[in-house]
Short mmCIF file of C-alpha atoms in Angstrom, two decimals:
data_model
loop_
_atom_site.label_atom_id
_atom_site.label_comp_id
_atom_site.label_asym_id
_atom_site.label_seq_id
_atom_site.Cartn_x
_atom_site.Cartn_y
_atom_site.Cartn_z
CA LEU A 14 11.67 -9.31 -4.31
CA ALA A 15 12.97 -12.73 -3.32
CA LYS A 16 15.32 -12.71 -6.31
CA ARG A 17 16.68 -9.40 -5.02
CA GLY A 18 17.66 -11.14 -1.80
CA MET A 19 14.73 -9.97 0.32
CA LEU A 20 12.43 -11.83 2.66
CA ALA A 21 8.98 -11.33 1.12
CA LEU A 22 5.65 -12.11 2.78
CA ASN A 23 2.37 -11.81 0.86
CA ILE A 24 -0.38 -11.54 3.48
CA GLU A 25 -3.69 -12.96 2.30
CA PHE A 26 -6.63 -10.55 2.33
CA ILE A 27 -9.08 -12.09 4.80
CA GLY A 28 -11.38 -14.55 3.03
CA MET A 29 -9.78 -14.08 -0.39
CA GLY A 30 -7.31 -16.95 -0.68
CA GLU A 31 -6.81 -19.59 -3.37
CA LEU A 32 -10.05 -21.41 -2.59
CA GLN A 33 -12.33 -18.36 -2.87
CA ALA A 34 -10.47 -15.89 -5.09
CA ASP A 35 -11.97 -12.38 -5.37
CA VAL A 36 -15.07 -12.81 -3.25
CA PRO A 37 -17.13 -9.84 -2.04
CA HIS A 38 -15.65 -8.47 1.16
CA ASN A 39 -18.12 -5.77 2.07
CA LEU A 40 -19.65 -8.25 4.51
CA LEU A 41 -17.13 -6.89 6.98
CA ALA A 42 -19.90 -4.48 8.02
CA HIS A 43 -21.76 -7.43 9.53
CA LEU A 44 -19.05 -7.70 12.16
CA ASN A 45 -19.66 -4.09 13.12
CA LEU A 46 -23.31 -4.96 13.80
CA THR A 47 -22.21 -7.60 16.30
CA GLY A 48 -20.04 -5.11 18.19
CA LEU A 49 -16.76 -6.47 16.78
CA ALA A 50 -14.72 -3.98 14.79
CA GLY A 51 -14.07 -5.54 11.40
CA TYR A 52 -11.44 -2.86 10.83
CA GLY A 53 -9.64 -4.05 13.96
CA LEU A 54 -9.64 -7.61 12.64
CA MET A 55 -7.79 -6.43 9.54
CA VAL A 56 -5.24 -4.54 11.65
CA LEU A 57 -4.71 -7.60 13.85
CA ALA A 58 -4.09 -9.81 10.80
CA LEU A 59 -1.51 -7.35 9.45
CA THR A 60 0.23 -7.09 12.81
CA LYS A 61 0.46 -10.87 13.19
CA GLY A 62 1.77 -11.21 9.64
CA LEU A 63 4.53 -8.76 10.48
CA ASP A 64 5.29 -10.78 13.62
CA VAL A 65 5.82 -13.86 11.44
CA LEU A 66 8.05 -12.03 8.97
CA LEU A 67 10.23 -10.38 11.61
CA GLY A 68 10.48 -13.66 13.48
CA HIS A 69 12.71 -15.00 10.70
CA PRO A 70 16.33 -15.20 11.93
CA ARG A 71 17.56 -13.34 8.84
CA ALA A 72 15.08 -10.47 9.09
CA ASP A 73 16.59 -6.97 9.13
CA ARG A 74 14.46 -4.81 11.41
CA ARG A 75 16.05 -1.64 10.07
CA ARG A 76 14.76 -2.31 6.55
CA VAL A 77 11.11 -3.34 6.56
CA ALA A 78 9.02 -2.20 3.58
CA CYS A 79 5.28 -2.53 3.05
CA THR A 80 3.49 -2.16 -0.29
CA GLY A 81 0.31 -3.18 -2.07
CA VAL A 82 -2.26 -2.01 -4.61
CA SER A 83 -5.92 -1.11 -4.07
CA GLY A 84 -7.00 -2.95 -0.91
CA GLY A 85 -3.32 -3.74 -0.48
CA GLY A 86 -2.55 -0.04 -0.70
CA TRP A 87 -5.14 0.62 2.00
CA GLN A 88 -3.59 -2.10 4.16
CA THR A 89 -0.17 -0.53 3.55
CA ILE A 90 -1.14 2.84 4.99
CA ILE A 91 -2.98 1.24 7.92
CA ALA A 92 -0.14 -1.10 8.83
CA SER A 93 2.62 1.46 8.28
CA ALA A 94 0.93 4.29 10.18
CA LEU A 95 0.06 2.14 13.19
CA ASP A 96 3.15 -0.08 13.37
CA PRO A 97 6.52 1.70 13.63
CA ARG A 98 8.32 -1.55 12.81
CA ILE A 99 7.59 -0.78 9.15
CA THR A 100 10.36 1.57 8.06
CA CYS A 101 9.27 2.27 4.45
CA ALA A 102 5.77 2.49 2.93
CA VAL A 103 4.69 2.41 -0.72
CA PRO A 104 0.87 2.32 -1.06
CA VAL A 105 -0.43 2.09 -4.63
CA ALA A 106 -3.87 3.48 -5.53
CA GLY A 107 -5.06 2.50 -2.10
CA TYR A 108 -6.85 5.32 -0.30
CA THR A 109 -7.92 8.93 -0.09
CA ALA A 110 -9.26 11.24 2.60
CA VAL A 111 -12.80 10.56 3.82
CA ARG A 112 -13.83 14.14 3.03
CA SER A 113 -12.95 13.50 -0.62
CA ARG A 114 -15.01 10.31 -0.72
CA VAL A 115 -18.11 12.31 0.16
CA ASP A 116 -17.81 14.27 -3.09
CA VAL A 117 -16.90 11.39 -5.45
CA LEU A 118 -18.92 8.19 -5.23
CA SER A 119 -16.29 6.07 -6.99
CA ASP A 120 -13.80 7.01 -4.25
CA VAL A 121 -15.92 5.68 -1.39
CA GLY A 122 -13.93 2.45 -1.52
CA ASP A 123 -14.63 -0.86 0.18
CA ILE A 124 -16.38 -1.02 3.53
CA GLU A 125 -13.20 -1.68 5.50
CA GLN A 126 -11.83 1.67 4.30
CA CYS A 127 -14.61 3.60 6.04
CA PRO A 128 -15.21 2.21 9.55
CA VAL A 129 -18.10 3.90 11.27
CA ASP A 130 -16.01 5.81 13.81
CA LEU A 131 -12.90 6.59 11.73
CA THR A 132 -13.24 10.36 11.50
CA THR A 133 -14.00 10.69 15.19
CA VAL A 134 -10.30 9.94 15.65
CA LEU A 135 -8.44 10.83 12.44
CA ASP A 136 -8.59 10.76 8.64
CA TYR A 137 -6.29 9.27 6.03
CA GLN A 138 -4.20 12.41 5.64
CA ASP A 139 -3.50 12.10 9.39
CA LEU A 140 -2.49 8.45 8.94
CA THR A 141 -0.15 9.53 6.14
CA ALA A 142 1.40 12.20 8.37
CA MET A 143 2.03 9.51 11.00
CA LEU A 144 4.60 7.97 8.63
CA VAL A 145 6.97 10.91 9.16
CA PRO A 146 10.00 10.82 9.05
CA ARG A 147 10.03 7.34 7.50
CA PRO A 148 10.40 7.08 3.70
CA ALA A 149 7.08 6.92 1.85
CA LEU A 150 6.24 6.84 -1.86
CA LEU A 151 2.57 7.37 -2.78
CA ILE A 152 1.89 5.87 -6.21
CA LEU A 153 -1.29 6.97 -8.01
CA ASN A 154 -2.65 6.20 -11.46
CA GLU A 155 -3.56 9.02 -13.83
CA ARG A 156 -6.61 7.33 -15.41
CA ASP A 157 -7.51 4.94 -12.63
CA ASN A 158 -10.66 3.09 -13.67
CA CYS A 159 -11.49 2.10 -10.11
CA CYS A 160 -10.87 4.97 -7.74
CA PHE A 161 -8.37 7.50 -6.37
CA VAL A 162 -7.37 9.17 -9.65
CA THR A 163 -4.14 11.16 -9.29
CA ASP A 164 -5.60 14.64 -9.78
CA ARG A 165 -8.26 14.09 -7.09
CA THR A 166 -6.17 12.18 -4.62
CA ARG A 167 -2.72 13.77 -4.61
CA PRO A 168 -3.85 17.14 -3.14
CA VAL A 169 -5.37 15.55 -0.02
CA ILE A 170 -2.88 12.79 0.85
CA TYR A 171 0.39 14.14 -0.57
CA ASP A 172 0.24 17.92 -0.93
CA ALA A 173 -1.51 18.26 2.43
CA VAL A 174 1.08 16.13 4.22
CA LYS A 175 4.27 17.40 2.57
CA PRO A 176 4.55 20.38 4.97
CA THR A 177 4.62 17.93 7.89
CA TYR A 178 7.58 16.09 6.38
CA ARG A 179 9.22 19.45 5.72
CA ALA A 180 8.72 20.51 9.35
CA PHE A 181 10.54 17.36 10.49
CA GLY A 182 13.41 17.94 8.06
CA ALA A 183 12.46 14.79 6.15
CA GLU A 184 10.99 16.23 2.95
CA ALA A 185 13.38 14.15 0.83
CA ASN A 186 11.82 10.99 2.26
CA PHE A 187 8.33 11.78 0.95
CA GLU A 188 7.59 11.26 -2.75
CA THR A 189 4.69 10.67 -5.10
CA TYR A 190 4.52 9.15 -8.57
CA ASN A 191 1.85 9.49 -11.23
CA ASN A 192 1.61 6.32 -13.31
CA ARG A 193 0.68 6.79 -16.99
CA ASP A 194 1.67 3.34 -18.29
CA PRO A 195 -0.98 2.00 -18.34
CA GLY A 196 -2.40 4.64 -15.96
CA THR A 197 -5.31 2.42 -14.93
CA HIS A 198 -5.87 0.60 -11.62
CA ASN A 199 -2.65 -1.39 -11.66
CA TYR A 200 0.60 -2.52 -10.06
CA GLU A 201 2.22 -3.42 -13.34
CA ALA A 202 5.84 -3.09 -14.46
CA ASP A 203 6.18 0.73 -14.34
CA ASN A 204 4.79 1.00 -10.81
CA ARG A 205 6.79 -1.98 -9.60
CA LEU A 206 10.02 -0.52 -10.94
CA HIS A 207 9.39 2.72 -9.06
CA PHE A 208 8.83 0.69 -5.90
CA TYR A 209 12.09 -1.23 -6.42
CA GLN A 210 14.06 1.97 -7.02
CA PHE A 211 12.57 3.67 -3.97
CA ILE A 212 13.44 0.91 -1.52
CA GLU A 213 16.83 0.44 -3.14
CA LYS A 214 17.55 4.14 -2.56
CA HIS A 215 16.42 4.20 1.05
CA PHE A 216 17.72 0.76 2.02
CA GLY A 217 21.14 1.21 0.41
CA LEU A 218 20.71 -1.60 -2.10
CA PRO A 219 22.15 -1.96 -5.62
CA THR A 220 19.92 -0.16 -8.11
CA LEU A 221 18.34 -2.14 -10.94
CA ASP A 222 16.16 -0.63 -13.65
CA HIS A 223 14.48 -3.86 -14.71
CA GLU A 224 12.62 -6.82 -13.25
CA LEU A 225 14.42 -10.08 -12.62
CA HIS A 226 11.77 -12.60 -13.60
CA ARG A 227 11.70 -14.26 -17.02
CA PRO A 228 8.51 -14.45 -19.14
CA GLU A 229 8.33 -18.21 -18.77
CA GLU A 230 8.14 -17.80 -14.98
CA ILE A 231 4.87 -15.82 -15.17
CA LEU A 232 2.15 -18.45 -15.17
CA PRO A 233 -1.54 -17.92 -16.00
CA GLU A 234 -4.07 -18.21 -13.19
CA THR A 235 -5.38 -21.52 -14.55
CA ALA A 236 -1.92 -23.07 -14.06
CA LEU A 237 -1.79 -21.90 -10.44
CA ASN A 238 -5.18 -23.20 -9.31
CA VAL A 239 -4.88 -25.78 -6.55
#
């Protein structure tokens, strides 16, 4: 993204930085027991990250995209639905409706995805509808080995919301993509290219059908450890 001339901010998932890596984060429920909404803490972190990004003197407030995979896909829908400063959203394999999670155990997701009072207010299809009329691309993986397989997820967060976009005359801004290469829980080259093409289309940028990094620039995790 930086090589394409964009300002890019990668917000650290709370408690999962370089020094701890992929630690369990279902302890967020402990905050709920103290009366502090762990879900709200995540929203606050996302909001403050956006403050930092848009505080840059070269930031273009008309073209602000948010994307991420898995927990990052969940954070994308939360941040984009609740913060109108985000003008384009591309969540990847990040969420489904709560009513669908009841039927499929693997789709329950991490604890932050299901705060105790969520459905007293809205569900994830409602959050998706809140994106209208802003451009949104929902990327799902056909054989996702984690959660939110395309066939289960698309009907409740894309098909159910498409009429809302149509009612606002913004149907062309709402797309979905089913990843088959590799089709697992991923944000690899095929999914990334669809993200690039989507924001290039809606932000009026030159279209490229390939990534700009060179193989020698992709370092193994061991070489990046601090």
